[in-house]
Structure formats: C-alpha cells, structure tokens
Short mmCIF file of C-alpha atoms in Angstrom, two decimals:
data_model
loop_
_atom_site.label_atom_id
_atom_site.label_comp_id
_atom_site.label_asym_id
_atom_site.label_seq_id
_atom_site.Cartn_x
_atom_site.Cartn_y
_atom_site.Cartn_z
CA UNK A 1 -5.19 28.16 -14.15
CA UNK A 2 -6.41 28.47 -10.39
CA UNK A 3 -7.47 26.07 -7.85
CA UNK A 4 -9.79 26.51 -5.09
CA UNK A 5 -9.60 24.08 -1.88
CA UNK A 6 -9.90 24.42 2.05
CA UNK A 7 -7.19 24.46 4.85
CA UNK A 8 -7.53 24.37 8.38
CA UNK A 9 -5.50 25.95 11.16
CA UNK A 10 -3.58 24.29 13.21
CA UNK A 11 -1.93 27.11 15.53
CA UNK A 12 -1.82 30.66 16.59
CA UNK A 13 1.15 31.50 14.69
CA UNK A 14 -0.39 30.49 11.21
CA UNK A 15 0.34 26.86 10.37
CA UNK A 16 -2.33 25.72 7.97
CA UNK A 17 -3.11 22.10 6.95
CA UNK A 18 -4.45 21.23 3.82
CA UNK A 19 -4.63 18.58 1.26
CA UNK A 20 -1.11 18.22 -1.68
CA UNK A 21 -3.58 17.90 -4.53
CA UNK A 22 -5.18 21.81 -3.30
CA UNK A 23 -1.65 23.29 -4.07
CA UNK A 24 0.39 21.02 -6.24
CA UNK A 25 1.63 22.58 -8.72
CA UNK A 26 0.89 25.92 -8.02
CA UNK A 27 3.48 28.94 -8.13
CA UNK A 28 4.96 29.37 -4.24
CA UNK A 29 4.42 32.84 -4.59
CA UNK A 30 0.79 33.01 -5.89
CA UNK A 31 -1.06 30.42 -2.84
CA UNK A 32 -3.28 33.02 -1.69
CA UNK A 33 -5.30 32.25 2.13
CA UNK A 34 -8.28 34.00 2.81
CA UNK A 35 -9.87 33.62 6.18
CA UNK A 36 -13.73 32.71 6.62
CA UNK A 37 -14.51 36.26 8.19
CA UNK A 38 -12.51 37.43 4.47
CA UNK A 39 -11.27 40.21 6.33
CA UNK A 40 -8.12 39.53 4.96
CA UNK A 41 -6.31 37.73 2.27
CA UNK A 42 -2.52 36.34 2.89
CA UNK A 43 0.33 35.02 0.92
CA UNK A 44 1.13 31.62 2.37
CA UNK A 45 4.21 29.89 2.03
CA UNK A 46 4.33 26.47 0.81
CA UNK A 47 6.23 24.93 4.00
CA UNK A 48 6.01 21.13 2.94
CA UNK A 49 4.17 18.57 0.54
CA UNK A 50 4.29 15.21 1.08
CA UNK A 51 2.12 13.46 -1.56
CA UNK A 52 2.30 10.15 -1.46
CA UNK A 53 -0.48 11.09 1.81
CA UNK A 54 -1.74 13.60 0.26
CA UNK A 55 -0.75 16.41 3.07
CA UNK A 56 0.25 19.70 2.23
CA UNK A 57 1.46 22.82 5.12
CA UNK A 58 1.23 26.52 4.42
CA UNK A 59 2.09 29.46 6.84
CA UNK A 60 0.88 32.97 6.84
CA UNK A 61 2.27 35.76 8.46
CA UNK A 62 -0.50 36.30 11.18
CA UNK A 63 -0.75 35.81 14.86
CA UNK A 64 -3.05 35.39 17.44
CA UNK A 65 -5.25 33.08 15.12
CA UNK A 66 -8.18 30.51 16.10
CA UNK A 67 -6.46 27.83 16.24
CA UNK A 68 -8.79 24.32 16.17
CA UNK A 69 -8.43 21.83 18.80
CA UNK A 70 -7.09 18.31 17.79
CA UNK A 71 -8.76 15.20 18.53
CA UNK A 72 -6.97 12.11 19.12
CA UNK A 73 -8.39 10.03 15.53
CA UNK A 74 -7.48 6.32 17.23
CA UNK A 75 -10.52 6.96 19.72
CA UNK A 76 -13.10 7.45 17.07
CA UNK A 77 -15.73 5.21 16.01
CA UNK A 78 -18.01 4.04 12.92
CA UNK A 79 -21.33 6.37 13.72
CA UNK A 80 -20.19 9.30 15.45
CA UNK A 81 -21.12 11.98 14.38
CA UNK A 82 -18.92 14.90 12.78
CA UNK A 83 -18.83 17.83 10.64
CA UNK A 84 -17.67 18.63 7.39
CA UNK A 85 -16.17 22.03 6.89
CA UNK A 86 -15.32 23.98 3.54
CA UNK A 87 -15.79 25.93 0.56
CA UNK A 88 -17.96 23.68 -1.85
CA UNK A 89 -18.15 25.18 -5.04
CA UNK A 90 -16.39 28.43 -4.03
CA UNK A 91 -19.94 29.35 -2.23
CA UNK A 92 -18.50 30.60 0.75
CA UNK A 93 -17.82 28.48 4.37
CA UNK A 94 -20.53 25.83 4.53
CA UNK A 95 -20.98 23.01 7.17
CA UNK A 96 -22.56 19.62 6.15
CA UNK A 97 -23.14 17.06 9.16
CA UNK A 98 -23.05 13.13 8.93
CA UNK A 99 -20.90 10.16 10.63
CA UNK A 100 -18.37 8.29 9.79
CA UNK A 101 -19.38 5.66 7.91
CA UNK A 102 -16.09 3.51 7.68
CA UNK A 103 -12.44 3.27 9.49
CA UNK A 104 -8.91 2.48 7.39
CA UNK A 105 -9.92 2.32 4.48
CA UNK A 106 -7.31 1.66 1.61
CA UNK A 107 -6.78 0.41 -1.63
CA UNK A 108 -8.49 3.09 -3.02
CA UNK A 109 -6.14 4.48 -5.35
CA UNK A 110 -5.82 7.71 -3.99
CA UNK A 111 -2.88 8.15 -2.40
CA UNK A 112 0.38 5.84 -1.86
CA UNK A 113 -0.30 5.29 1.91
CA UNK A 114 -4.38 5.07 2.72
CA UNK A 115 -5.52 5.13 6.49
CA UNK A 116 -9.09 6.88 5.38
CA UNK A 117 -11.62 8.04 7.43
CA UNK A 118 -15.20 7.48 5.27
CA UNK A 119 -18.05 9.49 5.62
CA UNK A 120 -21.20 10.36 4.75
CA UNK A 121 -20.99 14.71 5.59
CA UNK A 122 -21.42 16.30 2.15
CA UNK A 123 -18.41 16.75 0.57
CA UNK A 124 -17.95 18.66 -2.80
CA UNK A 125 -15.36 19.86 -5.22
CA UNK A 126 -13.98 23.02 -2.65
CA UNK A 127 -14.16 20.89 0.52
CA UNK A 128 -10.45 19.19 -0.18
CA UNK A 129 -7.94 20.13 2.58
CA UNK A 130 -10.96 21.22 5.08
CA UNK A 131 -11.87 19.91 8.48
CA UNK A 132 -13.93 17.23 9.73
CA UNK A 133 -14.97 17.25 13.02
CA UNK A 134 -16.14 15.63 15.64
CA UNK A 135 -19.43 16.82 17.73
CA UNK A 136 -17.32 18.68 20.16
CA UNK A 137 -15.63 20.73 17.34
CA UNK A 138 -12.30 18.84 17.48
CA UNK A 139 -10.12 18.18 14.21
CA UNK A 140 -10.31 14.20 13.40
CA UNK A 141 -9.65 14.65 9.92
CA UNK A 142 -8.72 16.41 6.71
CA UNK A 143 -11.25 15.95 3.62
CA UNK A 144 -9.71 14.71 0.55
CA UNK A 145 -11.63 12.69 -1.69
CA UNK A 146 -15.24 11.93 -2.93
CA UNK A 147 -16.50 8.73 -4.91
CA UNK A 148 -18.91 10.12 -7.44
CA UNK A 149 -20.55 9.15 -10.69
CA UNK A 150 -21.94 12.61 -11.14
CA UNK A 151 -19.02 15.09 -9.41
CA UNK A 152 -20.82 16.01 -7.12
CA UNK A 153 -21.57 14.59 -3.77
CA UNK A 154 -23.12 10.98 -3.41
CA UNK A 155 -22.63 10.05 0.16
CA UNK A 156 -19.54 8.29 0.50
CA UNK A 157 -16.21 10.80 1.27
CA UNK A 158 -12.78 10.45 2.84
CA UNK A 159 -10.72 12.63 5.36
CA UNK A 160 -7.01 11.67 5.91
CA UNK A 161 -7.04 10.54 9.73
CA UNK A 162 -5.75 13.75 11.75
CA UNK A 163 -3.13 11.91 13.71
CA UNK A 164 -1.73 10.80 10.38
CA UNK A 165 -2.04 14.52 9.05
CA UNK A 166 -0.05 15.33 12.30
CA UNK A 167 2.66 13.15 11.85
CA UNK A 168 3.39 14.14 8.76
CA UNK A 169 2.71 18.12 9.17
CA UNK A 170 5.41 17.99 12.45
CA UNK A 171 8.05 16.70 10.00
CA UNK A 172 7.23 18.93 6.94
CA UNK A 173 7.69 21.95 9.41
CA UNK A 174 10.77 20.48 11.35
CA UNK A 175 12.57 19.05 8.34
CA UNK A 176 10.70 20.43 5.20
CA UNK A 177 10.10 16.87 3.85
CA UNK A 178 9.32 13.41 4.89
CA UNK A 179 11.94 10.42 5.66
CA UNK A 180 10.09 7.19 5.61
CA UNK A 181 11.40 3.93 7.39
CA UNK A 182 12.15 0.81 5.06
CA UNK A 183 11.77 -3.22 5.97
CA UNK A 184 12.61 -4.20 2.72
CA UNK A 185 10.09 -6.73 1.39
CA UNK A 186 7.37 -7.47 -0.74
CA UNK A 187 3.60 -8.02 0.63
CA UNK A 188 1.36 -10.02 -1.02
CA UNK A 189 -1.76 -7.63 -1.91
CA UNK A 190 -4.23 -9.73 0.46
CA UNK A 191 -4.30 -12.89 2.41
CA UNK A 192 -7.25 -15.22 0.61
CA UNK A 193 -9.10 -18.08 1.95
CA UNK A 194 -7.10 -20.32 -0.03
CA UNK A 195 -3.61 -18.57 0.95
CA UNK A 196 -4.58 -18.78 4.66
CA UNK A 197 -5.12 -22.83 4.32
CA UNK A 198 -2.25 -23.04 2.33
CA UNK A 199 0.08 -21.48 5.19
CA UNK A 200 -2.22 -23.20 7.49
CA UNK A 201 -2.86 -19.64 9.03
CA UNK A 202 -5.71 -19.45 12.20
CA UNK A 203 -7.27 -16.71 9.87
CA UNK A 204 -6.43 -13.96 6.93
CA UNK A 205 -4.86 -11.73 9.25
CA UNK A 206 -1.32 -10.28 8.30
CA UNK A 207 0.85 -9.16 5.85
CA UNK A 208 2.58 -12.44 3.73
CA UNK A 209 5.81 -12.22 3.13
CA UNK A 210 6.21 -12.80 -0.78
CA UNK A 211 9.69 -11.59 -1.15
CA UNK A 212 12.86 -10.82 0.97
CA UNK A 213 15.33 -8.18 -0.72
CA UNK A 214 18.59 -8.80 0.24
CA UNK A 215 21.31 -6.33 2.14
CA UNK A 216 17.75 -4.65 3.46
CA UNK A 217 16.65 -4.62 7.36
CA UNK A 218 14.64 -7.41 6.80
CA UNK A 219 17.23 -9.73 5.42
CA UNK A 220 19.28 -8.95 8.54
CA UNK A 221 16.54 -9.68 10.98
CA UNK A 222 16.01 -12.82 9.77
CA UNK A 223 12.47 -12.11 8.10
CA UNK A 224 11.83 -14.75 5.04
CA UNK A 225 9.55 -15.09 2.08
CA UNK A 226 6.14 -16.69 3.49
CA UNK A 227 6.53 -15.41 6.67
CA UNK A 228 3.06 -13.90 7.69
CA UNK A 229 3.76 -10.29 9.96
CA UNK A 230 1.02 -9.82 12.59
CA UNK A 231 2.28 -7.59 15.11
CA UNK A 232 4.63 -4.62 14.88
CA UNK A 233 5.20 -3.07 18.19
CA UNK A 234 2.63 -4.99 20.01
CA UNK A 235 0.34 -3.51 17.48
CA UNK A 236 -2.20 -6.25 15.27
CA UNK A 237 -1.70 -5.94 11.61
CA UNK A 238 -4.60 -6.72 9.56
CA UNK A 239 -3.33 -6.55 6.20
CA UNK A 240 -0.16 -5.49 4.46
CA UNK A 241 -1.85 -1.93 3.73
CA UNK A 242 -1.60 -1.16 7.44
CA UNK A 243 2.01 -2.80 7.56
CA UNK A 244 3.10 -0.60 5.14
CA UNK A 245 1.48 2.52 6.72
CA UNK A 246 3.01 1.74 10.12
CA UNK A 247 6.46 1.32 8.87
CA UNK A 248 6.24 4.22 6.40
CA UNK A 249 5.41 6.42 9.61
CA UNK A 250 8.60 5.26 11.82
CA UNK A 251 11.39 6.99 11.09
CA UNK A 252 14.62 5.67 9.96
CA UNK A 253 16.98 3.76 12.28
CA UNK A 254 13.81 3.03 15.06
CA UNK A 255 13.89 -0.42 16.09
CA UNK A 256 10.63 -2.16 15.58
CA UNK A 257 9.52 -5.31 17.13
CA UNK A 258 8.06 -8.32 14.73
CA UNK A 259 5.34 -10.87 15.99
CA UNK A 260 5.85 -12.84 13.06
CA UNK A 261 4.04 -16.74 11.74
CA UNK A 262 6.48 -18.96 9.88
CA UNK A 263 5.03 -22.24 8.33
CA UNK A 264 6.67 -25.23 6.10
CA UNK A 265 5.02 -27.18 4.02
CA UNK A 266 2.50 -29.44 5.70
CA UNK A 267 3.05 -28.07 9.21
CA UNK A 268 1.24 -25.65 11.36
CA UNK A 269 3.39 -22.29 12.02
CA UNK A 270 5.48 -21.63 14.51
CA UNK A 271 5.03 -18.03 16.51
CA UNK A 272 8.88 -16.20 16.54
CA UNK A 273 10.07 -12.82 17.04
CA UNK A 274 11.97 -10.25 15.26
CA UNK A 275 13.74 -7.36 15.97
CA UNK A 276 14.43 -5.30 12.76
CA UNK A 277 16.36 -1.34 12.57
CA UNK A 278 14.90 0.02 9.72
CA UNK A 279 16.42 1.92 6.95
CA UNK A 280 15.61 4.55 4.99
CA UNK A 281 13.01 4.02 2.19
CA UNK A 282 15.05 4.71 -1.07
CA UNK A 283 13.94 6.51 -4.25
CA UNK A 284 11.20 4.00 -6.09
CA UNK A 285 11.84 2.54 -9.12
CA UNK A 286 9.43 1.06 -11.10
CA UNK A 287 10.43 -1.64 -14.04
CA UNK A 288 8.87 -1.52 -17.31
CA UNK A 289 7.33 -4.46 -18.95
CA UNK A 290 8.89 -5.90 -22.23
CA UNK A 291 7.08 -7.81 -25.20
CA UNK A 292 7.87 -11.46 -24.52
CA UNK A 293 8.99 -12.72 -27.81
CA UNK A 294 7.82 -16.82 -28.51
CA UNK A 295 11.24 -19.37 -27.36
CA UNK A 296 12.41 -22.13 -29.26
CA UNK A 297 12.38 -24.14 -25.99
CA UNK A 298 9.27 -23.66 -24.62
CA UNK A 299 7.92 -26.44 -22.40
CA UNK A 300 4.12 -28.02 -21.79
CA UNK A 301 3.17 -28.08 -18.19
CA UNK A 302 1.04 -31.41 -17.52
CA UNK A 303 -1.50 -31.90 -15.16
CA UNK A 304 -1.65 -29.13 -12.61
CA UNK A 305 -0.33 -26.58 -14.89
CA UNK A 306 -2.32 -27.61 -17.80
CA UNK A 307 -2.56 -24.58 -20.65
CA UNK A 308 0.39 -23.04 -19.26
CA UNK A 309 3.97 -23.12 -21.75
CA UNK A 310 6.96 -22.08 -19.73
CA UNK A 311 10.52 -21.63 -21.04
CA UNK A 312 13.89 -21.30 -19.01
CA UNK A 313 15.06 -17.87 -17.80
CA UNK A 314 17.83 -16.94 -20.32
CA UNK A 315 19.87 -13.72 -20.96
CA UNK A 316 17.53 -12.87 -23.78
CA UNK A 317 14.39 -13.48 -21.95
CA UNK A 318 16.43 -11.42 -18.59
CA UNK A 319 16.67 -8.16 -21.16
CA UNK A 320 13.35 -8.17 -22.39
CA UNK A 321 11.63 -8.50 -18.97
CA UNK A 322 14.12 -6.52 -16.64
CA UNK A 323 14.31 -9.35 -14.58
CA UNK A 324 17.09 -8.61 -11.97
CA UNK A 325 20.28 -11.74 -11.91
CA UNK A 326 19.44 -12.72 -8.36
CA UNK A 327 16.11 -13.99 -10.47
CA UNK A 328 15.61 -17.67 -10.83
CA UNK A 329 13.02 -20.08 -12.17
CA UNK A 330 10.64 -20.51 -15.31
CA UNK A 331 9.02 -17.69 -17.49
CA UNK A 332 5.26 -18.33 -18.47
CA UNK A 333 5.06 -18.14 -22.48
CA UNK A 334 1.81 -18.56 -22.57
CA UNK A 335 -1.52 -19.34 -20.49
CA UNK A 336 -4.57 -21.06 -22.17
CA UNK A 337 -7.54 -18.20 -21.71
CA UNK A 338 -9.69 -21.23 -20.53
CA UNK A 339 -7.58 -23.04 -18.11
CA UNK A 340 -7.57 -22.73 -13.87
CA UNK A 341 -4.33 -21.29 -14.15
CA UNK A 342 -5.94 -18.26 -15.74
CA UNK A 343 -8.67 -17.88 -13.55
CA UNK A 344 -5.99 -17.87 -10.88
CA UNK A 345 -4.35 -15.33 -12.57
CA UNK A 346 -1.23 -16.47 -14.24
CA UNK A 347 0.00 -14.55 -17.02
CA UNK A 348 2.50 -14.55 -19.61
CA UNK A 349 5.76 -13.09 -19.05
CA UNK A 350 5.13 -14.16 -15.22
CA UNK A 351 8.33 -15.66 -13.71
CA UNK A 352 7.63 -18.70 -11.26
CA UNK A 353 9.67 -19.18 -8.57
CA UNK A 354 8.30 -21.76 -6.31
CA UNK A 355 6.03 -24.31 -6.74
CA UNK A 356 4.28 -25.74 -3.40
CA UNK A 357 7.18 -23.63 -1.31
CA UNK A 358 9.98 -25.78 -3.83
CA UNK A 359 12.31 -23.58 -5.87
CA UNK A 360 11.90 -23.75 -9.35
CA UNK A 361 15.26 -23.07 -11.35
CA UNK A 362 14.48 -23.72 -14.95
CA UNK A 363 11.56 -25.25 -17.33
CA UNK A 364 12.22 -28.71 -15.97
CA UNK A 365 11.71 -28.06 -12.74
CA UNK A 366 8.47 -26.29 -13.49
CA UNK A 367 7.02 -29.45 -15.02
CA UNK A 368 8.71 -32.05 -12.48
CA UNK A 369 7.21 -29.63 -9.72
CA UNK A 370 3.46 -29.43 -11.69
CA UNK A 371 3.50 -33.36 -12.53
CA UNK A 372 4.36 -34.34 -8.56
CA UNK A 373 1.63 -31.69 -7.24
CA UNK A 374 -1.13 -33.82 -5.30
CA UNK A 375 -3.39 -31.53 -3.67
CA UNK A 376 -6.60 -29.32 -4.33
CA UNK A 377 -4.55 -26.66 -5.26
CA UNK A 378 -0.74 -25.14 -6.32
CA UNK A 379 0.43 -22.76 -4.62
CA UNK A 380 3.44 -20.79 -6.71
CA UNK A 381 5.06 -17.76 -5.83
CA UNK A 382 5.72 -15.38 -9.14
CA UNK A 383 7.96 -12.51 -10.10
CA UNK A 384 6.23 -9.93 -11.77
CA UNK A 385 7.37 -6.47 -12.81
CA UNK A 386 9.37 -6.28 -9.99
CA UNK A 387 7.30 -7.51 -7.27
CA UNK A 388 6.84 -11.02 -6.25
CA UNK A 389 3.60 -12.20 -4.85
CA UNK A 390 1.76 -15.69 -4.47
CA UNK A 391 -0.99 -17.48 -6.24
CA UNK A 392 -3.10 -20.52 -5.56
CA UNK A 393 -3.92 -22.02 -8.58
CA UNK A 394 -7.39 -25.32 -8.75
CA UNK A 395 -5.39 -28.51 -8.91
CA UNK A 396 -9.05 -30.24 -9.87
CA UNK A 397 -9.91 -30.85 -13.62
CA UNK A 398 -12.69 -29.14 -14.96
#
C-alpha cells in the first residue's frame, strides 16, 4: 500500500511538518519527499510521531531550503482570510482560499487532544499535513481533517493550530517523543445548565472536578471532586477540553497555578488558589466493561430514583465490573427505559457515589439518599468504566 499527503517546511536544514495519520505506519525507509518544483525526490527520516495530536516530523538531507515563515496562531481570528496548500488528489500543488470559519474546536473525535482551527479553504483527500496560511503567507496551521458525506470537500475543514504543531515538533526533534504533564483527575465532559445551578456556578465556564485520584499532583494540591478549574496560569478555561490541552502541553515537574471554584451544598462558592507540580502522564489504561449478572439483593429506589434497582457493591459485582477497592457506593441493576433517570442518562452497571454531594456506601444509602431528596432535581456523581462524572437527574413526576 502507499499513502499520499502534504508536509510543510519548517527550516533551511530540512525539518518537515506533517500530519501522523500521512505516515503512520509506513516503512522508515520507504517515506519518500518530493518538492513542489519535483526537481528532486528525498528519503526522509521519520524524526517523531506524536499521535494523540496528530503531528508527525520528517528530515531530508537538503540545505538551503524555503523555509515558511510562522505565524503566531493565538492572534488569529474567525474571518481572516487564509490559504490552503496541498496535493488534493495527487494533482499536483494546488491552492484553495477561504477563512477560518471557527477557533478550538474539539470533541470531534479526531485526535486525543483537539485545539482545531475550522475552515472553509478546500480541503481534499492529499491536503493532510499541508499548510494553511494566512494572507501574508505565514504558517497558522497544518490541515488534517475534512467532515464529508461524499469524501470529498464540503466546506467545513480543520488545521491543527501551528503553535500547537510547534510545541510538539520542538520536542519530537529535541527528545524524539512527547512527555505530557499529569493533574490527575477526572473532568466532567461539559458543564450543563443544570450542573452550573447545581454548583451554583456564575456561568458554564470550567472544567468540574468529578474525580480526585489519589497519590497524583492533584491530591497533593489540595484539588477535590466538584471543584470547578477556571484559570490555569492566569489563563480562562472554558471547558475541560482546553484544561486538558493546556496541561497535556506543560511539561512534567512545571508548577502551574489553579484559580479554582469550590461550592457545598446550598452555598455559593468560594474563589481559592492552588499551586499544583505536575507529574508525568502515565501509560493509559482503559477498563473493560463486564456483563452485570441480576443480584439476589437488589433494592427499589422510591421517589426520586423511581425505575432505577440498585444493589450493594460486593466482591462479585467488583470482578465483573473492574471496579477498583478504593470504589464505594451502589451499582445500578437496572433503569426503567421510561423513567427521568434514563433520560438523564443512568445506566445499568453505573456505580453511584454521591447523591446531592452525600456519599453513598451501599443500597441503603442509595434509597435513604433518593427518599430525603427535595429539590427539582438529583444531582449524583457515578463511576463508570473508569471515569467518574456527574448527572442531574428531574426530581418532578411525570
């Protein structure tokens, strides 16, 4: 098999950017690099992937090339105007003009860490690992992604951010990988409406807090679960994408400063700070799901819980599920298709933890907990295949 992508030069001596996906895979001795006059064709060397951004850095043995001037990608702004540059379609070099459409966007899928750039330049199958620039023929960006129906082009693309690209390129090349700084907690995906009121936040800015792991940097900073992060470094955090981007991109053993919100129950939250040495991020490891098999002690949950069946968290149940021993509360047997709790979310084989910030240690507390909640809603916080995270959950009867 071969693969055809673009790759931009970066300096004189032959450092090339591209996009991981362009050469994954690929035998280090057969990435060829032909240049857009095709005067010549080189044999690169693979000098670093990093794919969890999707960045990839080859070097030919060359000198004196033109190398492009790099724009600072913080400074740009939705509707200026840039450049797309490539080889759709293995056509030849081609240059399709737009603007950006779009700043940071994530949760995409494509990548582990999304900061993209969106725009509306032509981009086609060829393009990944090419330049976008801006008017004055600066780098802002590398093109890596499309959303199409058809495979080809339909207006809305993607460029990892160059100063992202950078970042990551300057450690490939000094250190031939990437070391990523750890906090050690889990984020809930977003902050809703309901969340916000819940934590009586000013708005749905921030990463939540749904889990602390312990022995981590965050443990020894002081950081807790349902504490809401909006600043690192002076810097606003809008969600827990660009938390996670931030720390993933400071390197091991940096101090980092925390601006963080910290509520209980009923109160408004108090402003503190943090200061937190991160680690390094450790290998992933993701848990697998196990069948939950039915328990002789299952339990009802009245009133706010209604349709829900939760049983204690025994040894068996522990096996099944993977749940770690530092684990405690109530595992959801079942959840009636047509209750709120199901429209919340709520699933079988979820673990809950807390209900309305109260720690839930067994069955019986789940049902003591869901008979004495009063309000609109219940808020519970949930392990779930190794993550925990929060939901709110209508405390109104149909």
């Amino acid at each position: 098999e071969s693969s055809l992508g673009s790759g931009v030069i970066v300096s004189p001596d032959g450092f090339i950017l591209t996009a991981n996906h362009v050469v994954e895979g690929a035998d280090p001795d057969s990435v060829k690099v032909a240049l857009a006059s095709g005067a010549k064709e080189f044999t690169a060397q693979v000098i670093g992937t990093d794919p969890p951004t999707d960045v990839a850095v080859l070097k030919i043995d060359a000198h004196d090339l033109p190398a492009i001037t790099q724009a600072d990608s913080d400074q740009i702004q939705v509707g200026d105007v840039v450049l797309a540059l490539g080889n759709p379609f293995d056509v030849g070099q081609t240059v399709t003009m737009g603007i950006i459409s779009a700043l940071g966007r994530s949760s995409l899928g494509l990548s582990d860490y999304e900061d993209f750039i969106q725009t509306d330049a032509a981009i086609n199958p060829g393009n990944s690992g090419g330049a976008l620039v801006d008017a004055e023929g600066r780098l802002v960006g590398i093109n890596t992604a499309i959303f199409t129906l058809s495979g080809g082009y339909q207006g809305v693309g993607f460029a990892i951010p160059v100063n992202l690209a950078r970042s990551i390129m300057e450690r490939l090349i000094q250190n031939g990988k990437v070391t990523r700084g750890y906090l050690g907690v889990s984020l809930q995906p977003d902050i809703s409406p309901d969340l916000a009121e819940e934590f009586n936040l000013p708005d749905q800015s921030g990463a939540l807090v749904s889990a602390v792991q312990s022995g981590t940097p965050a443990s020894r900073a002081g950081l807790q679960d349902g504490d809401v992060i909006r600043e690192v470094d002076g810097k606003k955090i809008a969600d827990e994408q660009q938390l996670r981007l931030l720390i993933s991109q400071t390197p091991p053993g940096s101090k980092v400063a925390l601006s963080i919100l910290r509520s209980e129950p009923g109160q408004k939250p108090v402003e503190k700070k943090l200061t937190v040495t991160l680690d390094k991020l450790p290998a992933n490891e993701t848990a697998q799901r196990g069948n939950l098999r039915p328990q002789k002690n299952d339990s009802s949950t009245p009133d706010s819980l209604d349709g829900v069946e939760v049983t204690d968290l025994d040894s068996d149940v522990r096996r099944e599920l993977r749940v770690p021993r530092s684990v405690r509360g109530a595992v959801v047997t079942s959840v009636d298709a047509n209750s709120n709790a199901a429209d919340a979310g709520l699933q079988e084989g979820d673990v809950i933890l807390e209900i309305d910030r109260h720690p839930v240690r067994n069955a019986d507390d789940a049902v003591k907990l869901s008979e004495q909640a009063k309000g609109k809603r219940v808020l519970l916080r949930l392990w779930r295949q190794d993550t925990s995270l929060y939901l709110t959950v209508d405390n109104r009867k149909d």
